CSV table of C-alpha atoms and ligand atoms in Angstrom, one decimal:
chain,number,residue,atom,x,y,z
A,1,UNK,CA,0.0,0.0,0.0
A,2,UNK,CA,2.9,2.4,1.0
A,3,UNK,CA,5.0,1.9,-2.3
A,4,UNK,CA,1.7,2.0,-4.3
A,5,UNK,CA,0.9,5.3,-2.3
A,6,UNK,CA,4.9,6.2,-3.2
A,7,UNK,CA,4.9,5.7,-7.1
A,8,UNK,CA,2.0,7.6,-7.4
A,9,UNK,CA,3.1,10.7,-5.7
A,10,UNK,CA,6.2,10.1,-7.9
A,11,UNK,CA,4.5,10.1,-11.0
A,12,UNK,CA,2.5,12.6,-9.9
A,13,UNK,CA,5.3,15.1,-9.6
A,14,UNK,CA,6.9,13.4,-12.4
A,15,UNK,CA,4.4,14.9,-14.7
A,16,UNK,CA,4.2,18.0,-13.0
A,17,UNK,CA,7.7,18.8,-13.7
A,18,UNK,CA,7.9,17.6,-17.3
A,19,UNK,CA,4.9,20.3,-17.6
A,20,UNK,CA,6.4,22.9,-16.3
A,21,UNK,CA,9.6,22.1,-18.3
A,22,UNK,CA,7.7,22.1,-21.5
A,23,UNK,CA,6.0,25.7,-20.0
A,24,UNK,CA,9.5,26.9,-19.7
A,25,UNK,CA,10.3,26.0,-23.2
A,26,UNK,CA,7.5,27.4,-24.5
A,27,UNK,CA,8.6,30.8,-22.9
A,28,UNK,CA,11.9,30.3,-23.9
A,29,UNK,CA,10.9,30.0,-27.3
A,30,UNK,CA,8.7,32.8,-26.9
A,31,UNK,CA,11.6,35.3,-25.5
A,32,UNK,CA,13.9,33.7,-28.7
A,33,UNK,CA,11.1,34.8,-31.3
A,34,UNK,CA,10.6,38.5,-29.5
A,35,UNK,CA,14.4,38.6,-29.1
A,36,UNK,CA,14.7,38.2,-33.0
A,37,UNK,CA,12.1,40.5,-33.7
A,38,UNK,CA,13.5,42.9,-32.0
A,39,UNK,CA,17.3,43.0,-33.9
A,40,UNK,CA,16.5,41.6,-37.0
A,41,UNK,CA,16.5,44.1,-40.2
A,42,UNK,CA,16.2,41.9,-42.9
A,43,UNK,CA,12.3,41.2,-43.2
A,44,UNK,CA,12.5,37.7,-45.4
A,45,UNK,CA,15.3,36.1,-43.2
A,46,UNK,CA,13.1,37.6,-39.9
A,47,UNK,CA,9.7,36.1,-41.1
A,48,UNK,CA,11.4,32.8,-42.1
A,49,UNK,CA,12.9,32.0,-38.3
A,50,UNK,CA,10.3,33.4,-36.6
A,51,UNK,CA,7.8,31.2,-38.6
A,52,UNK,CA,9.7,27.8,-38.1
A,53,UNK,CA,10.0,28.6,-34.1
A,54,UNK,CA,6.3,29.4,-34.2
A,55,UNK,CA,5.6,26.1,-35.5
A,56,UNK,CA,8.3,24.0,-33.3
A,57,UNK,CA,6.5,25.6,-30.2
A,58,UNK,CA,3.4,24.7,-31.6
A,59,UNK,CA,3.6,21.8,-32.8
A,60,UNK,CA,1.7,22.3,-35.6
A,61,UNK,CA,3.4,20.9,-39.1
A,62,UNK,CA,3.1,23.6,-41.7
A,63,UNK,CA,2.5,27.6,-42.1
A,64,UNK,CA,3.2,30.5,-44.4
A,65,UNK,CA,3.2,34.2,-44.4
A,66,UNK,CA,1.8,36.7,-46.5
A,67,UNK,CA,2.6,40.1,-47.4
A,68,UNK,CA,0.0,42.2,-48.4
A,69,UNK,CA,0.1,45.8,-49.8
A,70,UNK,CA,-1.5,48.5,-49.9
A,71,UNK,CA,-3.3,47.4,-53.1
A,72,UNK,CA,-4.2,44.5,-52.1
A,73,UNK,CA,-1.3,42.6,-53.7
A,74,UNK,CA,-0.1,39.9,-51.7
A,75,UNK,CA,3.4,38.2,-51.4
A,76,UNK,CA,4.8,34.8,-50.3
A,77,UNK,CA,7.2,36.2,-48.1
A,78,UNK,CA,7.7,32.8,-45.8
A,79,UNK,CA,6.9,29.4,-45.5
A,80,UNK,CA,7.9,26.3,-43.7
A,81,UNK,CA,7.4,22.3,-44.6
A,82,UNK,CA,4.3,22.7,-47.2
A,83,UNK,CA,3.1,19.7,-48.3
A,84,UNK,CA,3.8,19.0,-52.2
A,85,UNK,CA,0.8,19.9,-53.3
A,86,UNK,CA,1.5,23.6,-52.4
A,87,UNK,CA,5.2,23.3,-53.8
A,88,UNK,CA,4.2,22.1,-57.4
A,89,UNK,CA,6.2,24.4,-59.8
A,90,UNK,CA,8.7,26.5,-57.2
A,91,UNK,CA,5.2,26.9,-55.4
A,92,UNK,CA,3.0,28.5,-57.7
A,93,UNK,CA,-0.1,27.4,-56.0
A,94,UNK,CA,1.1,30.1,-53.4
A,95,UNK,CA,2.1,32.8,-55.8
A,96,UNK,CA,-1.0,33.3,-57.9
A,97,UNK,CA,-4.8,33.0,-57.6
A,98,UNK,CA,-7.1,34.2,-54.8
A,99,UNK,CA,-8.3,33.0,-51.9
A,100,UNK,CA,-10.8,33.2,-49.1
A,101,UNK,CA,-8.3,34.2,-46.3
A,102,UNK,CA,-6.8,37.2,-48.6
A,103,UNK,CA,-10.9,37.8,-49.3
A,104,UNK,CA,-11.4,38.2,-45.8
A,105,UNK,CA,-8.5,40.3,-45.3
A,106,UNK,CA,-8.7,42.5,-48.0
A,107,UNK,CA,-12.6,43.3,-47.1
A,108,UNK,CA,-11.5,44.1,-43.7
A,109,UNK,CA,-13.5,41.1,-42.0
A,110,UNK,CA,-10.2,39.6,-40.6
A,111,UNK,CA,-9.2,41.8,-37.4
A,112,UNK,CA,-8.4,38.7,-35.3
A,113,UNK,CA,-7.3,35.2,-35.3
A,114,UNK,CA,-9.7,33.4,-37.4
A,115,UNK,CA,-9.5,29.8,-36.4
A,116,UNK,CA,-10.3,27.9,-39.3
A,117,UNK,CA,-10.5,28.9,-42.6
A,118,UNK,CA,-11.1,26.0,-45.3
A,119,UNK,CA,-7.9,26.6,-47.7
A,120,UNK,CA,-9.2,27.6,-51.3
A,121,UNK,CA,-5.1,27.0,-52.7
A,122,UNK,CA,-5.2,22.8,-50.6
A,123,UNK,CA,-8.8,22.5,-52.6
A,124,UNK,CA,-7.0,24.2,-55.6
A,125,UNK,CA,-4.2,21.1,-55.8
A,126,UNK,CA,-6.3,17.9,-55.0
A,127,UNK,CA,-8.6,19.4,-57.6
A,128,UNK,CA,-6.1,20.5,-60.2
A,129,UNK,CA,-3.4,17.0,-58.7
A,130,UNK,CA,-0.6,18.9,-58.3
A,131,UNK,CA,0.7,16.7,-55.7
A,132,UNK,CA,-0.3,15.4,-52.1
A,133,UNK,CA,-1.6,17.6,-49.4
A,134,UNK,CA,-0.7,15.5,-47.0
A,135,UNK,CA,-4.1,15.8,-45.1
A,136,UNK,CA,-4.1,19.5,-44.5
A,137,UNK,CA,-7.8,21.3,-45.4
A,138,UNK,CA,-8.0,23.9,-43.1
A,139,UNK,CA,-5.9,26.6,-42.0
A,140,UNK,CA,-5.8,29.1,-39.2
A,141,UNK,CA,-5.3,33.0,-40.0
A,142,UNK,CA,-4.2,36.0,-38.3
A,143,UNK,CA,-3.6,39.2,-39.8
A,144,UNK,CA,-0.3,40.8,-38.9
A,145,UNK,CA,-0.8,44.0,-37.4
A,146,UNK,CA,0.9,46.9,-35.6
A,147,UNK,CA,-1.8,49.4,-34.4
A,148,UNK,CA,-4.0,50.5,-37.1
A,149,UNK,CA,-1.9,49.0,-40.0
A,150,UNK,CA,-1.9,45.8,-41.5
A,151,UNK,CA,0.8,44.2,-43.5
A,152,UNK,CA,-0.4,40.8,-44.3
A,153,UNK,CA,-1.5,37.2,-42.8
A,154,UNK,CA,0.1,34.3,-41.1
A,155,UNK,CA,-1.6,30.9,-41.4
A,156,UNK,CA,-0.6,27.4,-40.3
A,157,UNK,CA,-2.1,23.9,-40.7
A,158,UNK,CA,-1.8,20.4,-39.7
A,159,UNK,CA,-2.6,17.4,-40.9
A,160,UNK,CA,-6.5,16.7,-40.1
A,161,UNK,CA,-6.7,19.3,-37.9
A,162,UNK,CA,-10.3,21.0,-38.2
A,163,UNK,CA,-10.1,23.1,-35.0
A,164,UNK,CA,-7.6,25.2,-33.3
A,165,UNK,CA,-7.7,25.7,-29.1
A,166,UNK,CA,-8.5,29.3,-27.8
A,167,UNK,CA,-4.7,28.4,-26.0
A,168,UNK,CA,-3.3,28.0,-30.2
A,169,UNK,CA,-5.0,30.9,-31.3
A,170,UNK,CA,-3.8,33.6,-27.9
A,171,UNK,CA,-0.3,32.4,-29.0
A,172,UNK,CA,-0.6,33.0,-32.7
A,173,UNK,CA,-1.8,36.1,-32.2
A,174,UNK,CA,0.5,37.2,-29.5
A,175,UNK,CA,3.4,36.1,-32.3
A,176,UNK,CA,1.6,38.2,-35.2
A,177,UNK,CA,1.3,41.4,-32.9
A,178,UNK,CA,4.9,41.1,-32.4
A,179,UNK,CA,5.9,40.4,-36.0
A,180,UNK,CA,3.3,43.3,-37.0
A,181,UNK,CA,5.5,45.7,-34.7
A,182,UNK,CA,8.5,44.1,-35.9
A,183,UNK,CA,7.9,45.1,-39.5
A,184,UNK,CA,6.9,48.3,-39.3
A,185,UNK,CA,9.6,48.7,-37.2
A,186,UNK,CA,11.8,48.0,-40.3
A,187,UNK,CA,9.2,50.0,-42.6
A,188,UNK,CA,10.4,52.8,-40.3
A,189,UNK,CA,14.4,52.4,-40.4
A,190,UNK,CA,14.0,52.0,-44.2
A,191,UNK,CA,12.1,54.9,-44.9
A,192,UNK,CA,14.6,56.8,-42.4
A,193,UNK,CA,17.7,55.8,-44.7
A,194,UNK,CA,15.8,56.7,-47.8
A,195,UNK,CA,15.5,60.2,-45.9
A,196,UNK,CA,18.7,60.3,-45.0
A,197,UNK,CA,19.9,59.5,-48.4
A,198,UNK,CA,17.6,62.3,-49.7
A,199,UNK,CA,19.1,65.1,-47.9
A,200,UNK,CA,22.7,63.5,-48.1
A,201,UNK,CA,22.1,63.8,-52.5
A,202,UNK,CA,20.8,67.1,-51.9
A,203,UNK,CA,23.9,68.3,-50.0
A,204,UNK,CA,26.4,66.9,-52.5
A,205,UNK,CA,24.1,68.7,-55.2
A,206,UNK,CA,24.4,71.6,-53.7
A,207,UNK,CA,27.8,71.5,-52.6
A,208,UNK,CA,29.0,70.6,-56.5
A,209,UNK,CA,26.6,73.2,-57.9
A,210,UNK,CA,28.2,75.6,-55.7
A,211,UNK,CA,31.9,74.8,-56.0
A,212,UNK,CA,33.0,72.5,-58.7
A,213,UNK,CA,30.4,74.0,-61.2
A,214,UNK,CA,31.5,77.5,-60.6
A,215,UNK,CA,35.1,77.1,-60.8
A,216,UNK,CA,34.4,75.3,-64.4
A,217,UNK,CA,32.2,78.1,-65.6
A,218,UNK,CA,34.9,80.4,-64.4
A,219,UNK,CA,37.4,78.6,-66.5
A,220,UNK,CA,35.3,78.6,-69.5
A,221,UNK,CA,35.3,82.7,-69.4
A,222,UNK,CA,38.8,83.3,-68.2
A,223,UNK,CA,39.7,80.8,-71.3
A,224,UNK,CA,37.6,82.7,-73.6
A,225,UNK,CA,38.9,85.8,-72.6
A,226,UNK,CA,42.5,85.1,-72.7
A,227,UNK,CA,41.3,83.9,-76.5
A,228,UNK,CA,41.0,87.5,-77.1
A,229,UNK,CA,44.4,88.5,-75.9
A,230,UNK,CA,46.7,86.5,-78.4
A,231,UNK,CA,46.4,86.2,-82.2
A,232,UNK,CA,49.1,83.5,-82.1
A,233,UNK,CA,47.4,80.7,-83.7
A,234,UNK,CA,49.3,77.5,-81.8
A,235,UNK,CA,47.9,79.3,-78.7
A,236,UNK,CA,44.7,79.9,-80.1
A,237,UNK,CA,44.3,76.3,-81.0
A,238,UNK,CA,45.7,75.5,-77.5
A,239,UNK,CA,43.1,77.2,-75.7
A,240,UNK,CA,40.3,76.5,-77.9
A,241,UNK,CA,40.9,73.0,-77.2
A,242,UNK,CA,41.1,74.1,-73.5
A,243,UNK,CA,37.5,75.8,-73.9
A,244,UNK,CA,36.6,72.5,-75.3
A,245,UNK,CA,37.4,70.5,-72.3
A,246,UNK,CA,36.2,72.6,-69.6
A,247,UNK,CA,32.7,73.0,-71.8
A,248,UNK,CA,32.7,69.2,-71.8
A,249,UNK,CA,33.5,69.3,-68.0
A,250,UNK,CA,31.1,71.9,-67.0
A,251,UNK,CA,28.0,70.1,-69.1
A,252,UNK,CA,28.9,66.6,-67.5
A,253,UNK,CA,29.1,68.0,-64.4
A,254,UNK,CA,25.2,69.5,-64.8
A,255,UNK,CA,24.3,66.3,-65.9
A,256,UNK,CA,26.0,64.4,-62.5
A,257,UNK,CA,24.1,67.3,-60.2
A,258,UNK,CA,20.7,66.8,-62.2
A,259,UNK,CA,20.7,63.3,-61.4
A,260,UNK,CA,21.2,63.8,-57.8
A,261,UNK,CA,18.9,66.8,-57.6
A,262,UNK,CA,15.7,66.1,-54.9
A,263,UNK,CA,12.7,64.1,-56.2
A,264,UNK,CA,10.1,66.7,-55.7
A,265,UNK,CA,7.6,64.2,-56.3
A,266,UNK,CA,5.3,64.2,-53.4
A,267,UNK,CA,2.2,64.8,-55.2
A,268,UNK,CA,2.5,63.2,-58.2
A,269,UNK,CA,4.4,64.0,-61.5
A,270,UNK,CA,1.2,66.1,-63.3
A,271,UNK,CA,1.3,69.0,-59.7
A,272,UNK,CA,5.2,68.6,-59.6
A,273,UNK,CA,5.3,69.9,-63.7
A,274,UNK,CA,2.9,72.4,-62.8
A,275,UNK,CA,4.3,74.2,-60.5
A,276,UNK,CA,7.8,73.7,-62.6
A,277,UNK,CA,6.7,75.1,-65.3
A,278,UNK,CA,5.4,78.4,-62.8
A,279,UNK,CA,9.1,78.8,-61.3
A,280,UNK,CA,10.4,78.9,-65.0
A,281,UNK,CA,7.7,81.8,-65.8
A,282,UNK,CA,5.9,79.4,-68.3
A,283,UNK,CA,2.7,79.5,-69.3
A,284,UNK,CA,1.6,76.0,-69.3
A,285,UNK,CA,-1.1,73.8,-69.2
A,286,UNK,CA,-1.0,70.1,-68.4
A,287,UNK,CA,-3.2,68.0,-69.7
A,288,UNK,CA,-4.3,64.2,-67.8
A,289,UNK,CA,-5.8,61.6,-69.4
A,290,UNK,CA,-6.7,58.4,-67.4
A,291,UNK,CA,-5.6,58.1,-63.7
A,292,UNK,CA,-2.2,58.4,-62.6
A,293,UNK,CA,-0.8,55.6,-60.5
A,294,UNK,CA,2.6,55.1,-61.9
A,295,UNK,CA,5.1,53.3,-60.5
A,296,UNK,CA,8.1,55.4,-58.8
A,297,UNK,CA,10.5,54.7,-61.5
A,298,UNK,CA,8.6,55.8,-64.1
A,299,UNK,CA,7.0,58.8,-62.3
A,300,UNK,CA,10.5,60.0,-61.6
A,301,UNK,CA,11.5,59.3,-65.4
A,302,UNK,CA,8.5,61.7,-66.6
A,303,UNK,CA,9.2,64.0,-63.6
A,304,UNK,CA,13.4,64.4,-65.0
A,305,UNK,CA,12.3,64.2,-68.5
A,306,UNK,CA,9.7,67.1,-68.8
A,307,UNK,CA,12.0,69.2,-66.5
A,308,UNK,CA,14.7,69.1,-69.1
A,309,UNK,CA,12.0,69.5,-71.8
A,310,UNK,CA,10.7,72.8,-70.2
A,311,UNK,CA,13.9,73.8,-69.0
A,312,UNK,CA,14.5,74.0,-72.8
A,313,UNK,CA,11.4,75.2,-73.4
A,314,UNK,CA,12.3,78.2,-71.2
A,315,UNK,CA,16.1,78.1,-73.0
A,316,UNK,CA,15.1,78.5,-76.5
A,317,UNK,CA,11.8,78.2,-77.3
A,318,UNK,CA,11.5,82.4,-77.4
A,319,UNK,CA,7.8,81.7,-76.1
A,320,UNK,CA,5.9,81.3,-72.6
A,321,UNK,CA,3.4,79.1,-73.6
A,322,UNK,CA,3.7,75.3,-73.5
A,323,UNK,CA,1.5,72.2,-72.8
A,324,UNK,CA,2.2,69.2,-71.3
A,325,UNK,CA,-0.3,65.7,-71.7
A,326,UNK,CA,-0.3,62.7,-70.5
A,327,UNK,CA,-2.1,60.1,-70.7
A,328,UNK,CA,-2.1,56.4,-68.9
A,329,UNK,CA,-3.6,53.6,-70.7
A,330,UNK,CA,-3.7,49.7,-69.6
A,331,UNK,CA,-0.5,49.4,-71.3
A,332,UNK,CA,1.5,52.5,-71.5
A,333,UNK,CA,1.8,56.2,-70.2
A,334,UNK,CA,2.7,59.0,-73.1
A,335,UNK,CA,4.0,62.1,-71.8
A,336,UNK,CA,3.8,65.0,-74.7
A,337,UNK,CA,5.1,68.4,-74.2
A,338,UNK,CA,4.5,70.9,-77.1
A,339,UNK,CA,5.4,74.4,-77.1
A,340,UNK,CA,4.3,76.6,-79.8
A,341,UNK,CA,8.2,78.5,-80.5
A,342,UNK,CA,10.9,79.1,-83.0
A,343,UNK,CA,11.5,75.3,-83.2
A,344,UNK,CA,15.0,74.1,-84.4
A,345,UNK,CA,16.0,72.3,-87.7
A,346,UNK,CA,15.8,68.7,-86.9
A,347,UNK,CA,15.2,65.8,-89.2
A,348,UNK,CA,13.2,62.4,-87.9
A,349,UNK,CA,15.8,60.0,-87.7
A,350,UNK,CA,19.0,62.2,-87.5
A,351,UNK,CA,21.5,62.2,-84.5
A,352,UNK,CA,20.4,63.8,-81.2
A,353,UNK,CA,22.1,66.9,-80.8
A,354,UNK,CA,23.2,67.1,-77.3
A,355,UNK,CA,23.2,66.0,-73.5
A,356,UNK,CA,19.6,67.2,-72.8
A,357,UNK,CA,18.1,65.9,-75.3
A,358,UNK,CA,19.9,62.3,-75.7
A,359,UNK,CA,19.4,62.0,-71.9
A,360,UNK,CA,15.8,62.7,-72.2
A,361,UNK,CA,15.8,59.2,-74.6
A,362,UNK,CA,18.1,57.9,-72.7
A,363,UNK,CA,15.9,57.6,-69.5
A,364,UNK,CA,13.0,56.7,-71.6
A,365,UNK,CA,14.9,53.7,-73.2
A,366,UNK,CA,16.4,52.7,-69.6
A,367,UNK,CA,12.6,51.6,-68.9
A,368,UNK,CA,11.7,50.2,-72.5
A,369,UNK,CA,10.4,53.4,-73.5
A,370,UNK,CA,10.0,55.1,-76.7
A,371,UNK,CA,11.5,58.7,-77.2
A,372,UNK,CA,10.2,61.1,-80.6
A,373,UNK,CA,11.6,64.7,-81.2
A,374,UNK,CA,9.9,66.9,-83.6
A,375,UNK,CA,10.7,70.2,-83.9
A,376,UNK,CA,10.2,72.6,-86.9
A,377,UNK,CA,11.5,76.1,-87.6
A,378,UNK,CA,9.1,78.7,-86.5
A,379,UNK,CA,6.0,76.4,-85.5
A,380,UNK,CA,7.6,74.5,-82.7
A,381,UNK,CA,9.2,71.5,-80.6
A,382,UNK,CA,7.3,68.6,-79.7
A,383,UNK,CA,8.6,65.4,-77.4
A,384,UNK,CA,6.8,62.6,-76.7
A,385,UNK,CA,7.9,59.9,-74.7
A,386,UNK,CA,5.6,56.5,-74.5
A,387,UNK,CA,6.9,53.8,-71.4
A,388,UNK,CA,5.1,50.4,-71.5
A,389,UNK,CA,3.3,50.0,-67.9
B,1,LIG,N1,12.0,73.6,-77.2
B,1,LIG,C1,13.0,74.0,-77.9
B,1,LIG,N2,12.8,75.1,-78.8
B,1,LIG,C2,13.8,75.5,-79.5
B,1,LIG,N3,15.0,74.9,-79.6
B,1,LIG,C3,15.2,73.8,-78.8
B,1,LIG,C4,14.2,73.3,-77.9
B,1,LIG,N4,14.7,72.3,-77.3
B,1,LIG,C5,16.0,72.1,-77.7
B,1,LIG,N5,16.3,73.0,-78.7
B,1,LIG,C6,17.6,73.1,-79.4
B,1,LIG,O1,18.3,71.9,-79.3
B,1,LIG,C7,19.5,72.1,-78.7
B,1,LIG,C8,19.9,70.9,-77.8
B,1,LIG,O2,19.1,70.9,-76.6
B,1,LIG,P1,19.7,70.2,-75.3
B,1,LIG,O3,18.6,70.2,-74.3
B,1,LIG,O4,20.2,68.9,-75.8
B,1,LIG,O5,20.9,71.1,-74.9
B,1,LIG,P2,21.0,72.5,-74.2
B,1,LIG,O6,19.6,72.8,-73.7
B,1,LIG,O7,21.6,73.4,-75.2
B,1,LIG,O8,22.0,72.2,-73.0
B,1,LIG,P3,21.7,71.5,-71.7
B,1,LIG,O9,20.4,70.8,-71.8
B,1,LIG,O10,22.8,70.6,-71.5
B,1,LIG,O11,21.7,72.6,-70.7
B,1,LIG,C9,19.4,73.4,-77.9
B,1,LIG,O12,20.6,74.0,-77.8
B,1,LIG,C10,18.5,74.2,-78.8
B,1,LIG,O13,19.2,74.8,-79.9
B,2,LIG,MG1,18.6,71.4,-72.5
């Protein structure tokens, strides 16, 4: 009776102990996951480890995290042990195609942990056979979230598992609070170093317009001048040469601070031309077809190109008025800009004449674009620039 009594107080605290080791290890985990969080500034690499701990505390076999944008767009950004089915084709079943988690999301029906959510991509590859599922149908979600702000979903699944326990879905959404914080965390630093980077181009602009510009467009004058001192013609040819090279200088040099001028950009490329074209004492109209949501790169391409265009406009046009149009299509975004001057003789199909123009077609071809000049003698100069969307 005693050692009956004995072994059962043993096993008693036997189990006791192994349940408070796994509760330690749990926590330990936990502290691992928020430690990693915390230092981590590579979001892919982050998501990745904090996903597989997820799952070893867990226990459950499978999961994968989306990134959503603004738009709606969502990307695989991590995943861990899907069954083949979900792998077929470097995972294409994940990459493309909706489904009713991102639904929910995207509708703004998904504020908490859902706990299961029949998976529209497993249904997708037993349908379609693109490999086993190995028993997983339903999946649970949890939007990741940092205050207001969403940034996407983390789901997990295990074989024949219909139901997750309230205890599952606390600690899921515990870990997506954290990795919600965590990324916008890193949104933050980003943006700061873009910021940073900002005013550190504008200073090196402004320090090179100031200095190294100045000195060449001194040197361009003084040579000039001392051209008018000497009728020797080895000298002459000596310092013509000289005006030569510090010309070149001086217009590579403008072309070096254009490119690291400030963006400007803020509210879009149409109001950024606008009020150009009012600080170069234009009279211009612009013109938008069709709604503009361009991506940066191209935005920033129109934005550099119609400067230069109205910068020339200004130059040597000899007029005030000029109109800008653009217009976006499925397909492709044309930017015209048309003034109404004394034109220049230029034949379709003949060499660009110089730096502002050739790198107006030179940033249009950098993103597949097309670039037309027209210009004729006393009626005008027309550009047009098309850039496949
Ligand atoms: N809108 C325009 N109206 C009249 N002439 C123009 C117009 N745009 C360009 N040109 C002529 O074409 C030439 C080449 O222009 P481009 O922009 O390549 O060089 P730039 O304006 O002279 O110098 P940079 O752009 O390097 O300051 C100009 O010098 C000018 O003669
Ligand atoms: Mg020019």
């Amino acid at each position: 009776m005693y050692n009956y009594y004995h072994r059962f107080v043993f096993n008693r605290t036997v189990i006791r102990l192994k349940k408070e080791e796994q509760q330690f290890q749990k926590l330990n985990t936990l502290k691992t996951i928020a430690e990693t969080l915390n230092q981590c500034n590579d979001l892919q690499e982050m998501l990745q480890y904090v996903l597989k701990e997820l799952l070893d505390v867990t226990g459950i076999e499978t999961g994968w995290i989306f990134l959503i944008d603004e738009k709606g767009k969502y990307t695989l950004s991590a995943d861990y042990m899907l069954p083949p089915g979900l792998t077929w084709k470097h995972k294409q079943p994940m990459c493309e195609g909706g489904c009713w988690c991102l639904n929910q999301y995207n509708d703004g029906r998904l504020e908490r942990a859902a706990n299961i959510i029949e998976c529209k991509r497993i249904e997708d590859a037993i349908e379609y056979k693109w490999g086993e599922t190995n028993g997983i149908t339903h999946h649970a979600t949890v939007p990741l979230r940092a205050g207001t702000e969403k940034f996407g979903l983390l789901n997990i699944a295990s074989p024949n598992k219909t139901h997750f326990s309230e205890e599952e879905l606390a600690l899921l959404e515990a870990v997506a609070f954290q990795i919600g914080t965590a990324i916008k965390r890193i949104k933050l630093a980003e943006n700061e170093q873009s910021m940073a980077l900002i005013a550190e181009r504008n200073r090196l602009a402004r320090d090179l317009h100031d200095s190294v510009n100045q000195l060449l467009f001194s040197l361009v004058l003084t040579v000039r001048g001392t051209k008018e001192m000497t009728s020797d013609p080895q000298v002459l040819e000596m310092l013509s040469y000289m005006q030569d090279l510090s010309q070149e200088a001086l217009s590579e040099m403008k072309a070096l601070i254009w490119q690291l001028r400030p963006q400007g950009l803020e509210n879009g490329v149409a109001s950024a031309l606008m009020n150009y074209g009012k600080v170069l004492g234009l009279n211009l109209k612009v013109d938008v077809k069709g709604v503009i949501d361009l991506p940066n790169t191209i935005e920033e391409c129109l934005w550099r190109i119609g400067q230069e265009a109205l910068n020339n406009c200004k130059k040597h046009a000899d007029t005030r008025d000029a109109t800008i149009t653009i217009s976006v299509k499925e397909s492709s975004v044309t930017m015209e800009i048309e003034d109404t001057g004394c034109g220049f003789h230029y034949e379709e199909g003949q060499q660009i004449p110089s730096l502002g123009l050739s790198s107006m077609k030179e940033r249009a071809e950098m993103l597949n674009g097309l670039f037309e000049l027209s210009s004729v003698v006393s009626k005008g100069t027309k550009i047009k620039i098309i850039i496949p969307l």
